[in-house]
PDB file of C-alpha atoms in Angstrom:
ATOM      1  CA  UNK A   1     122.603  86.902 158.720  1.00  0.00           C
ATOM      2  CA  UNK A   2     119.604  86.690 161.034  1.00  0.00           C
ATOM      3  CA  UNK A   3     119.718  89.869 163.116  1.00  0.00           C
ATOM      4  CA  UNK A   4     119.245  89.508 166.851  1.00  0.00           C
ATOM      5  CA  UNK A   5     120.045  93.069 167.919  1.00  0.00           C
ATOM      6  CA  UNK A   6     120.316  96.679 166.800  1.00  0.00           C
ATOM      7  CA  UNK A   7     123.082  99.064 167.926  1.00  0.00           C
ATOM      8  CA  UNK A   8     121.863 102.615 167.368  1.00  0.00           C
ATOM      9  CA  UNK A   9     123.801 105.853 167.701  1.00  0.00           C
ATOM     10  CA  UNK A  10     121.978 108.914 169.093  1.00  0.00           C
ATOM     11  CA  UNK A  11     123.205 112.279 167.760  1.00  0.00           C
ATOM     12  CA  UNK A  12     122.585 112.523 164.043  1.00  0.00           C
ATOM     13  CA  UNK A  13     120.977 109.080 164.036  1.00  0.00           C
ATOM     14  CA  UNK A  14     118.103 108.176 166.383  1.00  0.00           C
ATOM     15  CA  UNK A  15     117.788 111.809 167.491  1.00  0.00           C
ATOM     16  CA  UNK A  16     116.286 114.290 165.058  1.00  0.00           C
ATOM     17  CA  UNK A  17     117.908 117.702 164.461  1.00  0.00           C
ATOM     18  CA  UNK A  18     115.682 118.940 167.310  1.00  0.00           C
ATOM     19  CA  UNK A  19     117.406 116.509 169.737  1.00  0.00           C
ATOM     20  CA  UNK A  20     114.344 114.289 170.181  1.00  0.00           C
ATOM     21  CA  UNK A  21     113.183 110.880 168.969  1.00  0.00           C
ATOM     22  CA  UNK A  22     110.620 111.365 166.208  1.00  0.00           C
ATOM     23  CA  UNK A  23     107.303 109.472 166.342  1.00  0.00           C
ATOM     24  CA  UNK A  24     108.371 107.444 163.308  1.00  0.00           C
ATOM     25  CA  UNK A  25     111.689 106.398 164.817  1.00  0.00           C
ATOM     26  CA  UNK A  26     110.035 105.643 168.161  1.00  0.00           C
ATOM     27  CA  UNK A  27     107.453 103.400 166.505  1.00  0.00           C
ATOM     28  CA  UNK A  28     110.182 101.549 164.595  1.00  0.00           C
ATOM     29  CA  UNK A  29     112.242 100.914 167.734  1.00  0.00           C
ATOM     30  CA  UNK A  30     109.150  99.542 169.491  1.00  0.00           C
ATOM     31  CA  UNK A  31     108.442  97.317 166.490  1.00  0.00           C
ATOM     32  CA  UNK A  32     111.988  95.948 166.685  1.00  0.00           C
ATOM     33  CA  UNK A  33     111.619  95.232 170.389  1.00  0.00           C
ATOM     34  CA  UNK A  34     108.239  93.570 169.800  1.00  0.00           C
ATOM     35  CA  UNK A  35     109.909  91.396 167.157  1.00  0.00           C
ATOM     36  CA  UNK A  36     112.347  90.136 169.795  1.00  0.00           C
ATOM     37  CA  UNK A  37     115.403  92.179 168.821  1.00  0.00           C
ATOM     38  CA  UNK A  38     117.656  93.622 171.496  1.00  0.00           C
ATOM     39  CA  UNK A  39     118.288  97.351 171.162  1.00  0.00           C
ATOM     40  CA  UNK A  40     121.651  98.751 172.287  1.00  0.00           C
ATOM     41  CA  UNK A  41     121.981 102.521 172.514  1.00  0.00           C
ATOM     42  CA  UNK A  42     125.529 103.460 171.429  1.00  0.00           C
ATOM     43  CA  UNK A  43     126.403 107.121 171.865  1.00  0.00           C
ATOM     44  CA  UNK A  44     129.383 109.449 172.186  1.00  0.00           C
ATOM     45  CA  UNK A  45     127.498 111.215 174.952  1.00  0.00           C
ATOM     46  CA  UNK A  46     127.249 110.154 178.559  1.00  0.00           C
ATOM     47  CA  UNK A  47     125.274 107.364 180.214  1.00  0.00           C
ATOM     48  CA  UNK A  48     122.681 109.703 181.727  1.00  0.00           C
ATOM     49  CA  UNK A  49     121.568 110.809 178.282  1.00  0.00           C
ATOM     50  CA  UNK A  50     121.520 107.264 176.916  1.00  0.00           C
ATOM     51  CA  UNK A  51     119.360 106.229 179.873  1.00  0.00           C
ATOM     52  CA  UNK A  52     116.813 108.969 179.226  1.00  0.00           C
ATOM     53  CA  UNK A  53     116.443 107.841 175.629  1.00  0.00           C
ATOM     54  CA  UNK A  54     116.312 104.126 176.514  1.00  0.00           C
ATOM     55  CA  UNK A  55     113.864 104.368 179.435  1.00  0.00           C
ATOM     56  CA  UNK A  56     110.643 105.082 177.489  1.00  0.00           C
ATOM     57  CA  UNK A  57     111.231 101.901 175.477  1.00  0.00           C
ATOM     58  CA  UNK A  58     111.761  99.734 178.553  1.00  0.00           C
ATOM     59  CA  UNK A  59     115.327  98.932 177.501  1.00  0.00           C
ATOM     60  CA  UNK A  60     117.205  97.660 180.563  1.00  0.00           C
ATOM     61  CA  UNK A  61     120.231  95.897 179.072  1.00  0.00           C
ATOM     62  CA  UNK A  62     123.685  97.300 178.326  1.00  0.00           C
ATOM     63  CA  UNK A  63     124.165 100.718 176.727  1.00  0.00           C
ATOM     64  CA  UNK A  64     127.334 102.070 175.155  1.00  0.00           C
ATOM     65  CA  UNK A  65     128.208 105.584 176.320  1.00  0.00           C
ATOM     66  CA  UNK A  66     131.099 108.043 176.117  1.00  0.00           C
ATOM     67  CA  UNK A  67     132.073 106.914 172.600  1.00  0.00           C
ATOM     68  CA  UNK A  68     132.791 103.395 173.831  1.00  0.00           C
ATOM     69  CA  UNK A  69     134.599 104.304 177.047  1.00  0.00           C
ATOM     70  CA  UNK A  70     131.685 102.967 179.116  1.00  0.00           C
ATOM     71  CA  UNK A  71     129.278 100.052 178.846  1.00  0.00           C
ATOM     72  CA  UNK A  72     126.703 100.004 181.625  1.00  0.00           C
ATOM     73  CA  UNK A  73     123.833  97.575 182.191  1.00  0.00           C
ATOM     74  CA  UNK A  74     120.708  99.611 182.960  1.00  0.00           C
ATOM     75  CA  UNK A  75     118.942  97.003 185.090  1.00  0.00           C
ATOM     76  CA  UNK A  76     121.519  97.057 187.905  1.00  0.00           C
ATOM     77  CA  UNK A  77     123.761  99.969 186.817  1.00  0.00           C
ATOM     78  CA  UNK A  78     126.848  97.766 186.736  1.00  0.00           C
ATOM     79  CA  UNK A  79     129.694  98.981 184.514  1.00  0.00           C
ATOM     80  CA  UNK A  80     130.825  96.231 182.161  1.00  0.00           C
ATOM     81  CA  UNK A  81     133.496  98.459 180.620  1.00  0.00           C
ATOM     82  CA  UNK A  82     135.005 101.634 182.085  1.00  0.00           C
ATOM     83  CA  UNK A  83     137.999 103.238 180.369  1.00  0.00           C
ATOM     84  CA  UNK A  84     139.320 106.578 181.686  1.00  0.00           C
ATOM     85  CA  UNK A  85     141.503 109.346 180.303  1.00  0.00           C
ATOM     86  CA  UNK A  86     144.937 109.556 181.964  1.00  0.00           C
ATOM     87  CA  UNK A  87     144.736 111.893 184.986  1.00  0.00           C
ATOM     88  CA  UNK A  88     147.779 113.901 183.873  1.00  0.00           C
ATOM     89  CA  UNK A  89     146.223 114.465 180.459  1.00  0.00           C
ATOM     90  CA  UNK A  90     142.932 115.519 182.037  1.00  0.00           C
ATOM     91  CA  UNK A  91     144.674 118.055 184.279  1.00  0.00           C
ATOM     92  CA  UNK A  92     146.445 119.600 181.309  1.00  0.00           C
ATOM     93  CA  UNK A  93     143.207 119.657 179.292  1.00  0.00           C
ATOM     94  CA  UNK A  94     141.354 121.450 182.095  1.00  0.00           C
ATOM     95  CA  UNK A  95     144.022 124.165 182.166  1.00  0.00           C
ATOM     96  CA  UNK A  96     143.696 124.758 178.422  1.00  0.00           C
ATOM     97  CA  UNK A  97     139.888 124.811 178.494  1.00  0.00           C
ATOM     98  CA  UNK A  98     139.732 127.049 181.564  1.00  0.00           C
ATOM     99  CA  UNK A  99     142.081 129.573 179.954  1.00  0.00           C
ATOM    100  CA  UNK A 100     140.188 129.766 176.662  1.00  0.00           C
ATOM    101  CA  UNK A 101     136.677 130.449 175.434  1.00  0.00           C
ATOM    102  CA  UNK A 102     134.999 127.129 174.628  1.00  0.00           C
ATOM    103  CA  UNK A 103     132.189 124.745 175.472  1.00  0.00           C
ATOM    104  CA  UNK A 104     133.554 121.642 177.184  1.00  0.00           C
ATOM    105  CA  UNK A 105     131.715 118.588 178.529  1.00  0.00           C
ATOM    106  CA  UNK A 106     133.532 116.263 180.938  1.00  0.00           C
ATOM    107  CA  UNK A 107     131.889 112.978 182.015  1.00  0.00           C
ATOM    108  CA  UNK A 108     133.108 111.805 185.419  1.00  0.00           C
ATOM    109  CA  UNK A 109     131.529 109.032 187.527  1.00  0.00           C
ATOM    110  CA  UNK A 110     127.857 110.023 187.827  1.00  0.00           C
ATOM    111  CA  UNK A 111     128.218 113.674 186.927  1.00  0.00           C
ATOM    112  CA  UNK A 112     128.812 115.618 183.733  1.00  0.00           C
ATOM    113  CA  UNK A 113     130.519 118.983 184.100  1.00  0.00           C
ATOM    114  CA  UNK A 114     130.099 121.752 181.552  1.00  0.00           C
ATOM    115  CA  UNK A 115     132.203 124.841 181.091  1.00  0.00           C
ATOM    116  CA  UNK A 116     130.285 126.992 178.663  1.00  0.00           C
ATOM    117  CA  UNK A 117     130.121 130.422 177.145  1.00  0.00           C
ATOM    118  CA  UNK A 118     127.041 131.059 175.027  1.00  0.00           C
ATOM    119  CA  UNK A 119     125.521 127.718 175.966  1.00  0.00           C
ATOM    120  CA  UNK A 120     122.828 126.381 173.669  1.00  0.00           C
ATOM    121  CA  UNK A 121     119.241 125.732 174.663  1.00  0.00           C
ATOM    122  CA  UNK A 122     118.751 122.017 175.260  1.00  0.00           C
ATOM    123  CA  UNK A 123     121.896 121.224 177.219  1.00  0.00           C
ATOM    124  CA  UNK A 124     120.269 121.676 180.630  1.00  0.00           C
ATOM    125  CA  UNK A 125     117.894 118.818 179.833  1.00  0.00           C
ATOM    126  CA  UNK A 126     120.644 116.209 180.165  1.00  0.00           C
ATOM    127  CA  UNK A 127     121.585 116.440 183.895  1.00  0.00           C
ATOM    128  CA  UNK A 128     124.594 118.682 183.465  1.00  0.00           C
ATOM    129  CA  UNK A 129     126.381 120.758 186.101  1.00  0.00           C
ATOM    130  CA  UNK A 130     127.638 124.077 184.822  1.00  0.00           C
ATOM    131  CA  UNK A 131     130.943 125.262 186.279  1.00  0.00           C
ATOM    132  CA  UNK A 132     133.200 128.292 185.873  1.00  0.00           C
ATOM    133  CA  UNK A 133     136.342 126.181 185.820  1.00  0.00           C
ATOM    134  CA  UNK A 134     136.929 122.486 185.187  1.00  0.00           C
ATOM    135  CA  UNK A 135     140.127 122.205 187.238  1.00  0.00           C
ATOM    136  CA  UNK A 136     138.558 123.512 190.443  1.00  0.00           C
ATOM    137  CA  UNK A 137     135.302 121.575 189.978  1.00  0.00           C
ATOM    138  CA  UNK A 138     137.035 118.242 189.390  1.00  0.00           C
ATOM    139  CA  UNK A 139     139.378 118.810 192.340  1.00  0.00           C
ATOM    140  CA  UNK A 140     136.332 119.294 194.574  1.00  0.00           C
ATOM    141  CA  UNK A 141     135.099 115.876 193.442  1.00  0.00           C
ATOM    142  CA  UNK A 142     138.325 114.134 194.371  1.00  0.00           C
ATOM    143  CA  UNK A 143     140.069 114.366 191.014  1.00  0.00           C
ATOM    144  CA  UNK A 144     138.245 111.436 189.404  1.00  0.00           C
ATOM    145  CA  UNK A 145     139.573 110.992 185.833  1.00  0.00           C
ATOM    146  CA  UNK A 146     136.952 111.449 183.111  1.00  0.00           C
ATOM    147  CA  UNK A 147     135.691 108.836 180.698  1.00  0.00           C
ATOM    148  CA  UNK A 148     135.362 111.380 177.900  1.00  0.00           C
ATOM    149  CA  UNK A 149     135.771 115.074 177.156  1.00  0.00           C
ATOM    150  CA  UNK A 150     133.949 116.846 174.336  1.00  0.00           C
ATOM    151  CA  UNK A 151     135.325 120.267 173.417  1.00  0.00           C
ATOM    152  CA  UNK A 152     133.673 122.727 171.056  1.00  0.00           C
ATOM    153  CA  UNK A 153     135.553 125.759 169.761  1.00  0.00           C
ATOM    154  CA  UNK A 154     137.808 126.069 166.723  1.00  0.00           C
ATOM    155  CA  UNK A 155     140.643 128.004 168.363  1.00  0.00           C
ATOM    156  CA  UNK A 156     140.816 125.895 171.526  1.00  0.00           C
ATOM    157  CA  UNK A 157     140.606 122.659 169.538  1.00  0.00           C
ATOM    158  CA  UNK A 158     143.508 123.787 167.367  1.00  0.00           C
ATOM    159  CA  UNK A 159     145.435 124.580 170.553  1.00  0.00           C
ATOM    160  CA  UNK A 160     144.693 121.175 172.102  1.00  0.00           C
ATOM    161  CA  UNK A 161     145.709 119.307 168.961  1.00  0.00           C
ATOM    162  CA  UNK A 162     148.923 121.253 168.391  1.00  0.00           C
ATOM    163  CA  UNK A 163     150.166 121.397 171.992  1.00  0.00           C
ATOM    164  CA  UNK A 164     148.834 118.162 173.495  1.00  0.00           C
ATOM    165  CA  UNK A 165     148.376 115.600 170.742  1.00  0.00           C
ATOM    166  CA  UNK A 166     152.098 115.063 169.997  1.00  0.00           C
ATOM    167  CA  UNK A 167     152.746 113.973 173.588  1.00  0.00           C
ATOM    168  CA  UNK A 168     149.567 111.961 174.105  1.00  0.00           C
ATOM    169  CA  UNK A 169     148.708 110.335 170.762  1.00  0.00           C
ATOM    170  CA  UNK A 170     149.704 106.875 172.025  1.00  0.00           C
ATOM    171  CA  UNK A 171     147.389 107.072 175.062  1.00  0.00           C
ATOM    172  CA  UNK A 172     144.549 109.357 173.964  1.00  0.00           C
ATOM    173  CA  UNK A 173     142.278 109.350 170.940  1.00  0.00           C
ATOM    174  CA  UNK A 174     141.720 112.761 169.308  1.00  0.00           C
ATOM    175  CA  UNK A 175     138.626 112.513 167.077  1.00  0.00           C
ATOM    176  CA  UNK A 176     137.250 115.477 165.117  1.00  0.00           C
ATOM    177  CA  UNK A 177     133.606 115.678 164.099  1.00  0.00           C
ATOM    178  CA  UNK A 178     130.851 118.176 163.353  1.00  0.00           C
ATOM    179  CA  UNK A 179     127.687 118.583 165.400  1.00  0.00           C
ATOM    180  CA  UNK A 180     124.253 118.551 163.772  1.00  0.00           C
ATOM    181  CA  UNK A 181     124.502 122.340 163.682  1.00  0.00           C
ATOM    182  CA  UNK A 182     127.870 122.241 161.930  1.00  0.00           C
ATOM    183  CA  UNK A 183     129.936 123.040 165.036  1.00  0.00           C
ATOM    184  CA  UNK A 184     133.415 121.545 165.244  1.00  0.00           C
ATOM    185  CA  UNK A 185     133.756 119.084 168.143  1.00  0.00           C
ATOM    186  CA  UNK A 186     136.875 117.368 169.461  1.00  0.00           C
ATOM    187  CA  UNK A 187     136.157 114.065 171.232  1.00  0.00           C
ATOM    188  CA  UNK A 188     138.817 112.854 173.644  1.00  0.00           C
ATOM    189  CA  UNK A 189     138.893 109.316 175.062  1.00  0.00           C
ATOM    190  CA  UNK A 190     141.620 106.956 176.185  1.00  0.00           C
ATOM    191  CA  UNK A 191     143.160 104.524 173.754  1.00  0.00           C
ATOM    192  CA  UNK A 192     141.159 101.299 173.992  1.00  0.00           C
ATOM    193  CA  UNK A 193     137.815 103.070 174.194  1.00  0.00           C
ATOM    194  CA  UNK A 194     135.911 102.581 170.955  1.00  0.00           C
ATOM    195  CA  UNK A 195     132.404 101.597 169.942  1.00  0.00           C
ATOM    196  CA  UNK A 196     133.527  98.367 168.317  1.00  0.00           C
ATOM    197  CA  UNK A 197     135.189  97.041 171.462  1.00  0.00           C
ATOM    198  CA  UNK A 198     132.262  98.285 173.529  1.00  0.00           C
ATOM    199  CA  UNK A 199     129.784  96.519 171.242  1.00  0.00           C
ATOM    200  CA  UNK A 200     131.612  93.234 171.817  1.00  0.00           C
ATOM    201  CA  UNK A 201     131.278  93.746 175.590  1.00  0.00           C
ATOM    202  CA  UNK A 202     127.572  94.606 175.326  1.00  0.00           C
ATOM    203  CA  UNK A 203     126.932  91.586 173.108  1.00  0.00           C
ATOM    204  CA  UNK A 204     128.704  89.228 175.520  1.00  0.00           C
ATOM    205  CA  UNK A 205     126.406  90.435 178.293  1.00  0.00           C
ATOM    206  CA  UNK A 206     123.393  89.636 176.113  1.00  0.00           C
ATOM    207  CA  UNK A 207     124.715  86.234 175.018  1.00  0.00           C
ATOM    208  CA  UNK A 208     125.296  87.475 171.468  1.00  0.00           C
ATOM    209  CA  UNK A 209     128.211  88.144 169.161  1.00  0.00           C
ATOM    210  CA  UNK A 210     128.693  91.370 167.144  1.00  0.00           C
ATOM    211  CA  UNK A 211     127.909  89.485 163.934  1.00  0.00           C
ATOM    212  CA  UNK A 212     124.326  89.177 165.262  1.00  0.00           C
ATOM    213  CA  UNK A 213     123.992  92.982 165.285  1.00  0.00           C
ATOM    214  CA  UNK A 214     122.876  95.588 162.764  1.00  0.00           C
ATOM    215  CA  UNK A 215     124.596  98.889 163.592  1.00  0.00           C
ATOM    216  CA  UNK A 216     123.180 102.294 162.615  1.00  0.00           C
ATOM    217  CA  UNK A 217     125.192 105.511 162.857  1.00  0.00           C
ATOM    218  CA  UNK A 218     126.425 108.662 161.189  1.00  0.00           C
ATOM    219  CA  UNK A 219     129.872 109.531 162.562  1.00  0.00           C
ATOM    220  CA  UNK A 220     133.461 108.358 162.235  1.00  0.00           C
ATOM    221  CA  UNK A 221     133.367 106.651 165.635  1.00  0.00           C
ATOM    222  CA  UNK A 222     130.475 104.515 164.345  1.00  0.00           C
ATOM    223  CA  UNK A 223     132.807 102.963 161.764  1.00  0.00           C
ATOM    224  CA  UNK A 224     134.249 100.912 164.634  1.00  0.00           C
ATOM    225  CA  UNK A 225     130.807  99.330 165.133  1.00  0.00           C
ATOM    226  CA  UNK A 226     130.333  98.856 161.391  1.00  0.00           C
ATOM    227  CA  UNK A 227     133.555  96.849 161.187  1.00  0.00           C
ATOM    228  CA  UNK A 228     132.441  94.234 163.712  1.00  0.00           C
ATOM    229  CA  UNK A 229     128.655  94.198 163.159  1.00  0.00           C
ATOM    230  CA  UNK A 230     126.993  91.724 160.842  1.00  0.00           C
ATOM    231  CA  UNK A 231     125.420  94.566 158.848  1.00  0.00           C
ATOM    232  CA  UNK A 232     125.302  98.327 159.116  1.00  0.00           C
ATOM    233  CA  UNK A 233     123.496 101.439 157.932  1.00  0.00           C
ATOM    234  CA  UNK A 234     125.078 104.871 157.571  1.00  0.00           C
ATOM    235  CA  UNK A 235     122.769 107.851 157.835  1.00  0.00           C
ATOM    236  CA  UNK A 236     122.075 109.871 154.701  1.00  0.00           C
ATOM    237  CA  UNK A 237     123.912 112.954 155.950  1.00  0.00           C
ATOM    238  CA  UNK A 238     127.030 111.007 156.980  1.00  0.00           C
ATOM    239  CA  UNK A 239     130.436 111.744 155.462  1.00  0.00           C
ATOM    240  CA  UNK A 240     131.447 109.701 152.430  1.00  0.00           C
ATOM    241  CA  UNK A 241     133.991 107.632 154.377  1.00  0.00           C
ATOM    242  CA  UNK A 242     131.315 106.683 156.928  1.00  0.00           C
ATOM    243  CA  UNK A 243     128.954 105.639 154.142  1.00  0.00           C
ATOM    244  CA  UNK A 244     131.721 103.638 152.484  1.00  0.00           C
ATOM    245  CA  UNK A 245     132.297 101.693 155.724  1.00  0.00           C
ATOM    246  CA  UNK A 246     128.626 100.656 156.044  1.00  0.00           C
ATOM    247  CA  UNK A 247     126.880  97.886 154.165  1.00  0.00           C
ATOM    248  CA  UNK A 248     123.953 100.194 153.310  1.00  0.00           C
ATOM    249  CA  UNK A 249     122.883 103.835 153.466  1.00  0.00           C
ATOM    250  CA  UNK A 250     119.535 105.028 154.795  1.00  0.00           C
ATOM    251  CA  UNK A 251     117.862 108.455 154.844  1.00  0.00           C
ATOM    252  CA  UNK A 252     119.138 111.304 157.011  1.00  0.00           C
ATOM    253  CA  UNK A 253     118.119 111.910 160.609  1.00  0.00           C
ATOM    254  CA  UNK A 254     115.617 114.591 159.593  1.00  0.00           C
ATOM    255  CA  UNK A 255     113.809 112.006 157.448  1.00  0.00           C
ATOM    256  CA  UNK A 256     113.465 109.081 159.889  1.00  0.00           C
ATOM    257  CA  UNK A 257     116.456 107.244 158.489  1.00  0.00           C
ATOM    258  CA  UNK A 258     116.523 104.932 161.514  1.00  0.00           C
ATOM    259  CA  UNK A 259     112.888 103.939 160.980  1.00  0.00           C
ATOM    260  CA  UNK A 260     113.564 103.146 157.317  1.00  0.00           C
ATOM    261  CA  UNK A 261     116.589 101.029 158.262  1.00  0.00           C
ATOM    262  CA  UNK A 262     114.646  99.109 160.895  1.00  0.00           C
ATOM    263  CA  UNK A 263     111.839  98.478 158.394  1.00  0.00           C
ATOM    264  CA  UNK A 264     114.395  96.849 156.111  1.00  0.00           C
ATOM    265  CA  UNK A 265     115.789  94.764 158.951  1.00  0.00           C
ATOM    266  CA  UNK A 266     112.343  93.520 159.986  1.00  0.00           C
ATOM    267  CA  UNK A 267     111.461  92.766 156.362  1.00  0.00           C
ATOM    268  CA  UNK A 268     114.630  90.680 155.973  1.00  0.00           C
ATOM    269  CA  UNK A 269     115.903  93.051 153.307  1.00  0.00           C
ATOM    270  CA  UNK A 270     119.490  93.403 154.467  1.00  0.00           C
ATOM    271  CA  UNK A 271     122.194  94.123 151.885  1.00  0.00           C
TER     272      UNK A 271
END
């Protein structure tokens, strides 16, 4: 293949363990852009965070946010894909989260709500609104259904999966993962929201097809991109099943694995 674009995950991939883009990774992304490649940010987090990472590079095309529930073009902020959790599911989820100790992120239209106990240091950097209760806060905003919910907390995640998953498995995706710090995270999106489908939408907007893309990621939801991309790199710290789904493995996110992958792409050394 002759790559025409890169699709790059953020957490555990482009972002270092310190939640920033290292100088080496930044230089590699700029080199890819200078070589004429499109760069598509593809993250499980919300659009606002993707925008902050994309802006310094001058990227103004489509980004994939909310684990594939949203594709938004930066230049005019038009949503090309917008898949929401069922309102009834969201209401039930808010009740469970509000009644239990947890950290929960809920991405609505242009706002991300956070219910948090013992919140960690960098969260305030990503345009979040901290609330005491999700049910009351979302009702104030008109009850807009969320694109994604991320819930951290072993006991509450067990409760959500045992009490809610049996009734909602056909309409909601329940995806378990670990944060860079080893924290258990449950990602909740509607059925139909995935990074592979979102990549196809982003590519269509750019006049490309997914086979023109090299995808780079570290998590199970990145496998969806790997399946449709022309080539793919799993990060060095990724789980074995993620590595098995990729066409190559690069170094971990503490060792500029993205930069090393991009160097291979630019050198024409794809597997």
